[in-house]
mmCIF file of C-alpha atoms in Angstrom:
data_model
loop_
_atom_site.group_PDB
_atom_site.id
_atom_site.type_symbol
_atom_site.label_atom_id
_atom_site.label_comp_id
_atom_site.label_asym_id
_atom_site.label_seq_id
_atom_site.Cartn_x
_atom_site.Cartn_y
_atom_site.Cartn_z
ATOM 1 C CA UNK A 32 3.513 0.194 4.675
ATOM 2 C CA UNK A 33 3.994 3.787 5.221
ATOM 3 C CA UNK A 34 5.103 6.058 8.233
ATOM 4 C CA UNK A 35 4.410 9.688 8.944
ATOM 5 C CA UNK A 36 5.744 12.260 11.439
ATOM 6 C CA UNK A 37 2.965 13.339 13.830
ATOM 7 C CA UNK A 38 4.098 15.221 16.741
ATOM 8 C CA UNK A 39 3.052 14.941 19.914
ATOM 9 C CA UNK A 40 1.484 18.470 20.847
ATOM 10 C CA UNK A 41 2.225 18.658 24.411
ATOM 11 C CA UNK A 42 5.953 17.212 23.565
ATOM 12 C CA UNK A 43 9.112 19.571 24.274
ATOM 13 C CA UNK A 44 9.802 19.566 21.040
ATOM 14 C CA UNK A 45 6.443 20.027 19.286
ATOM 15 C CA UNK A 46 7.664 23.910 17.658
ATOM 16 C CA UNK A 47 10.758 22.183 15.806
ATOM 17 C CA UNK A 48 8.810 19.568 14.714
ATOM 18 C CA UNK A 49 5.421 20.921 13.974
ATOM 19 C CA UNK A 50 6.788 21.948 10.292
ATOM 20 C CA UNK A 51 7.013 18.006 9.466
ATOM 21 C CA UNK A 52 3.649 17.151 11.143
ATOM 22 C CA UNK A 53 2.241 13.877 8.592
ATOM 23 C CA UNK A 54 5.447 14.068 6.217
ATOM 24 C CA UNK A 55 5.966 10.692 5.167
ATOM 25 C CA UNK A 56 8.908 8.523 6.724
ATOM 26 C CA UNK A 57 11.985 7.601 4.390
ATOM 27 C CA UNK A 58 14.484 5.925 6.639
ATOM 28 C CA UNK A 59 14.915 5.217 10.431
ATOM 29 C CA UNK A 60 18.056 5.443 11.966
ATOM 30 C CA UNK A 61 19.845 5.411 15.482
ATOM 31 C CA UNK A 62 18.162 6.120 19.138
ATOM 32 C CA UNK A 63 20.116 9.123 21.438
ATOM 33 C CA UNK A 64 20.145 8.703 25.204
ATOM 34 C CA UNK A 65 16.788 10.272 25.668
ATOM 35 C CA UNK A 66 14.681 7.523 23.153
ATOM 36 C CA UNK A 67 14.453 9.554 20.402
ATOM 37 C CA UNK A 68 14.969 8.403 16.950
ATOM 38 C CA UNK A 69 16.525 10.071 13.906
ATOM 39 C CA UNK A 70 14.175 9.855 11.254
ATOM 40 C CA UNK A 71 14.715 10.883 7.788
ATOM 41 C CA UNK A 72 11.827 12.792 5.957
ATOM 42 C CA UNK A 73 11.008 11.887 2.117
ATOM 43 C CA UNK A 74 12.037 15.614 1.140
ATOM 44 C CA UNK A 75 15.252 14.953 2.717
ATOM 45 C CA UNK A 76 15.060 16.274 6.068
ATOM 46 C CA UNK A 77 16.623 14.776 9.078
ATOM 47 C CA UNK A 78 15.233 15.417 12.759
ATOM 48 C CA UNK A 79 14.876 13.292 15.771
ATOM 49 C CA UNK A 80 11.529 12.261 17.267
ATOM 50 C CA UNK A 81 10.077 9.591 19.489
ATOM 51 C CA UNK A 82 8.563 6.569 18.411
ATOM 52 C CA UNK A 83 5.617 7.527 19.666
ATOM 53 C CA UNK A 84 4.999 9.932 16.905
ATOM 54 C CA UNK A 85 5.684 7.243 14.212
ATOM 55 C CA UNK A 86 2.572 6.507 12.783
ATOM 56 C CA UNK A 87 2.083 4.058 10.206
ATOM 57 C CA UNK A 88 -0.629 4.344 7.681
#
């Protein structure tokens, strides 16, 4: 199974993530305070998200 990045449009932090938007997934890690995750992208890339816009495919 894959997972992508797909941002949530409406989300607070849609312009630092829009960039990513359907990168593939390489690694999960930790959750901060507010629920987001750190996610680490296939080209390296580390940024924090919310599982929401996890998507497997």
């Amino acid at each position: 199974m894959r997972w992508v990045l797909r941002p949530d449009r409406n989300g607070v932090h849609h312009a630092e993530l829009a960039p990513h938007d359907g990168k593939e997934i390489y690694a999960f890690g930790d959750t901060d305070a507010n629920g987001r995750v750190e996610i680490t992208l296939m080209d390296g890339t580390r940024v924090r998200a919310r599982r929401g816009e996890l998507i497997p495919c």
